[in-house]
JSON list of C-alpha atoms in Angstrom, two decimals:
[
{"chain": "A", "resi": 1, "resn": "UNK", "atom": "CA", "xyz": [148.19, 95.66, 63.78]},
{"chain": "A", "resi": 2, "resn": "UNK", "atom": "CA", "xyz": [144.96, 94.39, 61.67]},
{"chain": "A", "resi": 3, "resn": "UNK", "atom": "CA", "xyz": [147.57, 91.97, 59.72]},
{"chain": "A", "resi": 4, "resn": "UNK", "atom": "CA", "xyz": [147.38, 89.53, 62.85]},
{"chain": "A", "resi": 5, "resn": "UNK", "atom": "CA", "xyz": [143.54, 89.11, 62.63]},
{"chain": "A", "resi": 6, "resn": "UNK", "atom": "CA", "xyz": [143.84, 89.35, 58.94]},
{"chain": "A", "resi": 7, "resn": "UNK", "atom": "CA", "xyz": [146.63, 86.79, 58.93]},
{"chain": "A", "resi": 8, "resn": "UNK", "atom": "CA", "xyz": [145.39, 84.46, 61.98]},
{"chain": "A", "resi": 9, "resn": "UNK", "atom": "CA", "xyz": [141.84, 84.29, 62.66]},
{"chain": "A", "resi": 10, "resn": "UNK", "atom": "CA", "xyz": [142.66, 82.40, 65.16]},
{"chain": "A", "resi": 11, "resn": "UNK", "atom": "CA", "xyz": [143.98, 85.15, 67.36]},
{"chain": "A", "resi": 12, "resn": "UNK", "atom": "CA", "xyz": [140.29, 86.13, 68.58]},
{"chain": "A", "resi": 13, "resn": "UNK", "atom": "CA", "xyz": [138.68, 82.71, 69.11]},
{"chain": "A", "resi": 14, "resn": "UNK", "atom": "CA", "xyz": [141.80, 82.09, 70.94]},
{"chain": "A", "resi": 15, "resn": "UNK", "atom": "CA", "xyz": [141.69, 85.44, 73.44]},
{"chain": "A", "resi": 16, "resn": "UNK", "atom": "CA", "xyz": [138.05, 84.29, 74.05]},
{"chain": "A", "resi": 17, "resn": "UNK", "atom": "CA", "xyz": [138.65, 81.12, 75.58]},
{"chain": "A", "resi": 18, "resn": "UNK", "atom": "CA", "xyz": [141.59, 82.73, 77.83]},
{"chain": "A", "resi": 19, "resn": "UNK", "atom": "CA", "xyz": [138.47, 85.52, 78.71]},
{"chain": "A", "resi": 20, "resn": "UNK", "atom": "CA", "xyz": [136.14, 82.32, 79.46]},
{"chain": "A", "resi": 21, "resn": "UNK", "atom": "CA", "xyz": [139.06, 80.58, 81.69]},
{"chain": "A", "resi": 22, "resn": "UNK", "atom": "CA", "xyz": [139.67, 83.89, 83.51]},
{"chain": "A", "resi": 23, "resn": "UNK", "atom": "CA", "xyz": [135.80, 84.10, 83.68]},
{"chain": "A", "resi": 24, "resn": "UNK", "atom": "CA", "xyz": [136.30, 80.39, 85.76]},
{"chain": "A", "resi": 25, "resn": "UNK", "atom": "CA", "xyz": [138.86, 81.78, 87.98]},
{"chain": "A", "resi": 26, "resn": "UNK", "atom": "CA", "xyz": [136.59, 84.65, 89.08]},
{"chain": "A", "resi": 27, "resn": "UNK", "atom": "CA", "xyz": [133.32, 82.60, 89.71]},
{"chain": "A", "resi": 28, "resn": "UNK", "atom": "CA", "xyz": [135.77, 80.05, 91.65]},
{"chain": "A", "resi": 29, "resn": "UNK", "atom": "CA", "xyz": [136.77, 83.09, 94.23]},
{"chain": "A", "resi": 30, "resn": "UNK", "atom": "CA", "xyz": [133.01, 84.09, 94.57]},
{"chain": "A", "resi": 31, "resn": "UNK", "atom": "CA", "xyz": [132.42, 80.67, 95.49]},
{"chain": "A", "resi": 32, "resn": "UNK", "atom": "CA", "xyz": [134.83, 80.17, 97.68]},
{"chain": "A", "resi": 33, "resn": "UNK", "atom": "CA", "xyz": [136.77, 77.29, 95.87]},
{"chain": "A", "resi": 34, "resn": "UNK", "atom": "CA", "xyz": [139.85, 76.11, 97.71]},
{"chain": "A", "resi": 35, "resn": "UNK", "atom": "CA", "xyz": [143.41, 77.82, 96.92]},
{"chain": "A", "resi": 36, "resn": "UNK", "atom": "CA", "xyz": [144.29, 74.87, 94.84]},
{"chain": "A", "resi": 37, "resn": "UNK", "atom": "CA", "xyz": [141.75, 74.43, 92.40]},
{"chain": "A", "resi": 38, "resn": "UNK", "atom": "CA", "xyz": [142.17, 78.54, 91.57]},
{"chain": "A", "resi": 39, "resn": "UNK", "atom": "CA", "xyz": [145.71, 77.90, 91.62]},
{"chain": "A", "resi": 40, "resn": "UNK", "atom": "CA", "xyz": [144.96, 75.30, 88.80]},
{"chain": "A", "resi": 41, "resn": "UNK", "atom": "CA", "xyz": [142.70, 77.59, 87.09]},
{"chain": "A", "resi": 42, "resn": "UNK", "atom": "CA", "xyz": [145.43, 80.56, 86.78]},
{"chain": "A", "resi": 43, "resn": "UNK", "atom": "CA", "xyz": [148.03, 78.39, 85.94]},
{"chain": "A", "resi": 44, "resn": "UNK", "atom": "CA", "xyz": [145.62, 77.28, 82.96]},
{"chain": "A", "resi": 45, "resn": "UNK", "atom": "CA", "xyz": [145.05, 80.76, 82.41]},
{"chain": "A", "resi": 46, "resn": "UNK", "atom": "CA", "xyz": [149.03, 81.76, 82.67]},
{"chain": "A", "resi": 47, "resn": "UNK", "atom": "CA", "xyz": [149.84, 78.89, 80.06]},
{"chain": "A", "resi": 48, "resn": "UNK", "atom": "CA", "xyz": [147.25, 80.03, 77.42]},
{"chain": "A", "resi": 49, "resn": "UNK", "atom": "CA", "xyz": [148.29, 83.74, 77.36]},
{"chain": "A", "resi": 50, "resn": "UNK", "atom": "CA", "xyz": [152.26, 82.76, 77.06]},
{"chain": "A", "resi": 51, "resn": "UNK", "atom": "CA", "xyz": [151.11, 80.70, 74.54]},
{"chain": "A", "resi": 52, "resn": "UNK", "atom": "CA", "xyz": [149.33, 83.82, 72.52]},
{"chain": "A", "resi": 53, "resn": "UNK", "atom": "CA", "xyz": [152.19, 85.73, 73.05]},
{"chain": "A", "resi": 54, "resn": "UNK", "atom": "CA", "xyz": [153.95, 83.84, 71.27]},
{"chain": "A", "resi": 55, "resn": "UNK", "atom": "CA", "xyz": [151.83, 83.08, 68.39]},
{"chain": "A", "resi": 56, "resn": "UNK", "atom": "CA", "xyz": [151.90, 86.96, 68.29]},
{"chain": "A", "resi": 57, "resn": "UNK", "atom": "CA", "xyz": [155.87, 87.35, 69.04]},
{"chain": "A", "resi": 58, "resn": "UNK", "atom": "CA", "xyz": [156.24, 84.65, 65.81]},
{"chain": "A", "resi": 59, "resn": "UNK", "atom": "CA", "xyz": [153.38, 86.77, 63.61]},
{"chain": "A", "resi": 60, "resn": "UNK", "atom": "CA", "xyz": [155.28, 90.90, 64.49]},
{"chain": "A", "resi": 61, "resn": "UNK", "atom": "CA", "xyz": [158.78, 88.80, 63.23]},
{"chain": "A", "resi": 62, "resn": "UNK", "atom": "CA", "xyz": [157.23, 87.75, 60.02]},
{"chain": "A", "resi": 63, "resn": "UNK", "atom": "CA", "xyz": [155.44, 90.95, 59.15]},
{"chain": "A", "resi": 64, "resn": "UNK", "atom": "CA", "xyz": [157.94, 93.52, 60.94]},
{"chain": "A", "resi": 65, "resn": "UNK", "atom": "CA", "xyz": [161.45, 91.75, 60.99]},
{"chain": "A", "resi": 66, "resn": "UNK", "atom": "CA", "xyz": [161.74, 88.94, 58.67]},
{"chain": "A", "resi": 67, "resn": "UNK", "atom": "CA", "xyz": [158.72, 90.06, 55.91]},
{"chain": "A", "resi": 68, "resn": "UNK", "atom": "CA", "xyz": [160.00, 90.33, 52.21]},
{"chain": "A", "resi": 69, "resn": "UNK", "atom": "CA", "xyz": [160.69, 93.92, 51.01]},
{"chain": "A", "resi": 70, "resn": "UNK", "atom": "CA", "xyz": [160.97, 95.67, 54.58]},
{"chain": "A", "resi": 71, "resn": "UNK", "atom": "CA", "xyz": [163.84, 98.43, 54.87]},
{"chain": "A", "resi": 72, "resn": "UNK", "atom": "CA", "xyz": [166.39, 98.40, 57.01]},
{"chain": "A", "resi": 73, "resn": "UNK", "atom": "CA", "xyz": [165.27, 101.07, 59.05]},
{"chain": "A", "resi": 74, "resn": "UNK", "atom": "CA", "xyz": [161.09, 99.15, 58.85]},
{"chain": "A", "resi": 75, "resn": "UNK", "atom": "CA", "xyz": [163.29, 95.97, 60.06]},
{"chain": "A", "resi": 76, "resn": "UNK", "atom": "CA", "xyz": [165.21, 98.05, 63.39]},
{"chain": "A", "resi": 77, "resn": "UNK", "atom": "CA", "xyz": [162.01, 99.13, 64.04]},
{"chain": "A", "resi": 78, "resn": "UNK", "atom": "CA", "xyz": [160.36, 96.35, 64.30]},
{"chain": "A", "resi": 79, "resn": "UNK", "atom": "CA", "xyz": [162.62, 94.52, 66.19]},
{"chain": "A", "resi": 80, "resn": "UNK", "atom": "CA", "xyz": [163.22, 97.40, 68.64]},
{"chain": "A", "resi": 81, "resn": "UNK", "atom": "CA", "xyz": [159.53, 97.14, 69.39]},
{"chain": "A", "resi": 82, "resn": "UNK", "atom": "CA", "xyz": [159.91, 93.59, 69.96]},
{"chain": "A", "resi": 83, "resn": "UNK", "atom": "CA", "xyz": [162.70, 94.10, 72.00]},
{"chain": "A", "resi": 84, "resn": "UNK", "atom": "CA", "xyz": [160.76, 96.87, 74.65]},
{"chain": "A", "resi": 85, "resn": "UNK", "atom": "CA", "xyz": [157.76, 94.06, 74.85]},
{"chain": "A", "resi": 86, "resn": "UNK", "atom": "CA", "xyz": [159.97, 91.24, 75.19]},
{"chain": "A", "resi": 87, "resn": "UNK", "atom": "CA", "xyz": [161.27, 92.93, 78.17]},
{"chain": "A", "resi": 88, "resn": "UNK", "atom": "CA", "xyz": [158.10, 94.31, 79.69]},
{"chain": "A", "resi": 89, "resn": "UNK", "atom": "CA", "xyz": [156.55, 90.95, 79.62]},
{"chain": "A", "resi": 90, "resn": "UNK", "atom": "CA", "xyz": [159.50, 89.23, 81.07]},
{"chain": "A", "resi": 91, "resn": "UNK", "atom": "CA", "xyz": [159.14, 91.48, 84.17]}
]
């Protein structure tokens, strides 16, 4: 899937910060921090990777589903793998 780096720099500047937040929620349980502060910390953590799973849902329906000049059979494809994630993430 190089097309979503290619298409969306973005993508890896993006995963780094939600490494350096989940960075912050380990050296908060070495220290000791109290449950609510990590709490806060993984909730931060939770909202940033829904959020680039959906900047990467919205870039696989462009390129694999909705892109210009995909077959029919590129296009089932493509949303059947959509589909499987969808429903492995929603576990």
């Amino acid at each position: 899937m190089s097309h979503l780096t290619d298409a969306n720099p973005e993508l890896i500047a993006r995963v780094r910060r939600i490494a350096g937040q989940v960075a912050a929620v380990e050296r908060e349980l070495v220290a000791g921090a109290p449950c609510a502060k990590v709490l806060h910390l993984v909730a931060a953590v939770r909202g940033a990777v829904n959020g680039l799973v959906d900047e990467i849902i919205a870039e696989h329906l462009e390129a694999h589903v909705a892109g210009a000049g995909l077959t029919d059979e590129a296009r089932a494809q493509g949303a059947a793998d959509l589909l499987a994630v969808i429903r492995r993430y929603s576990k």
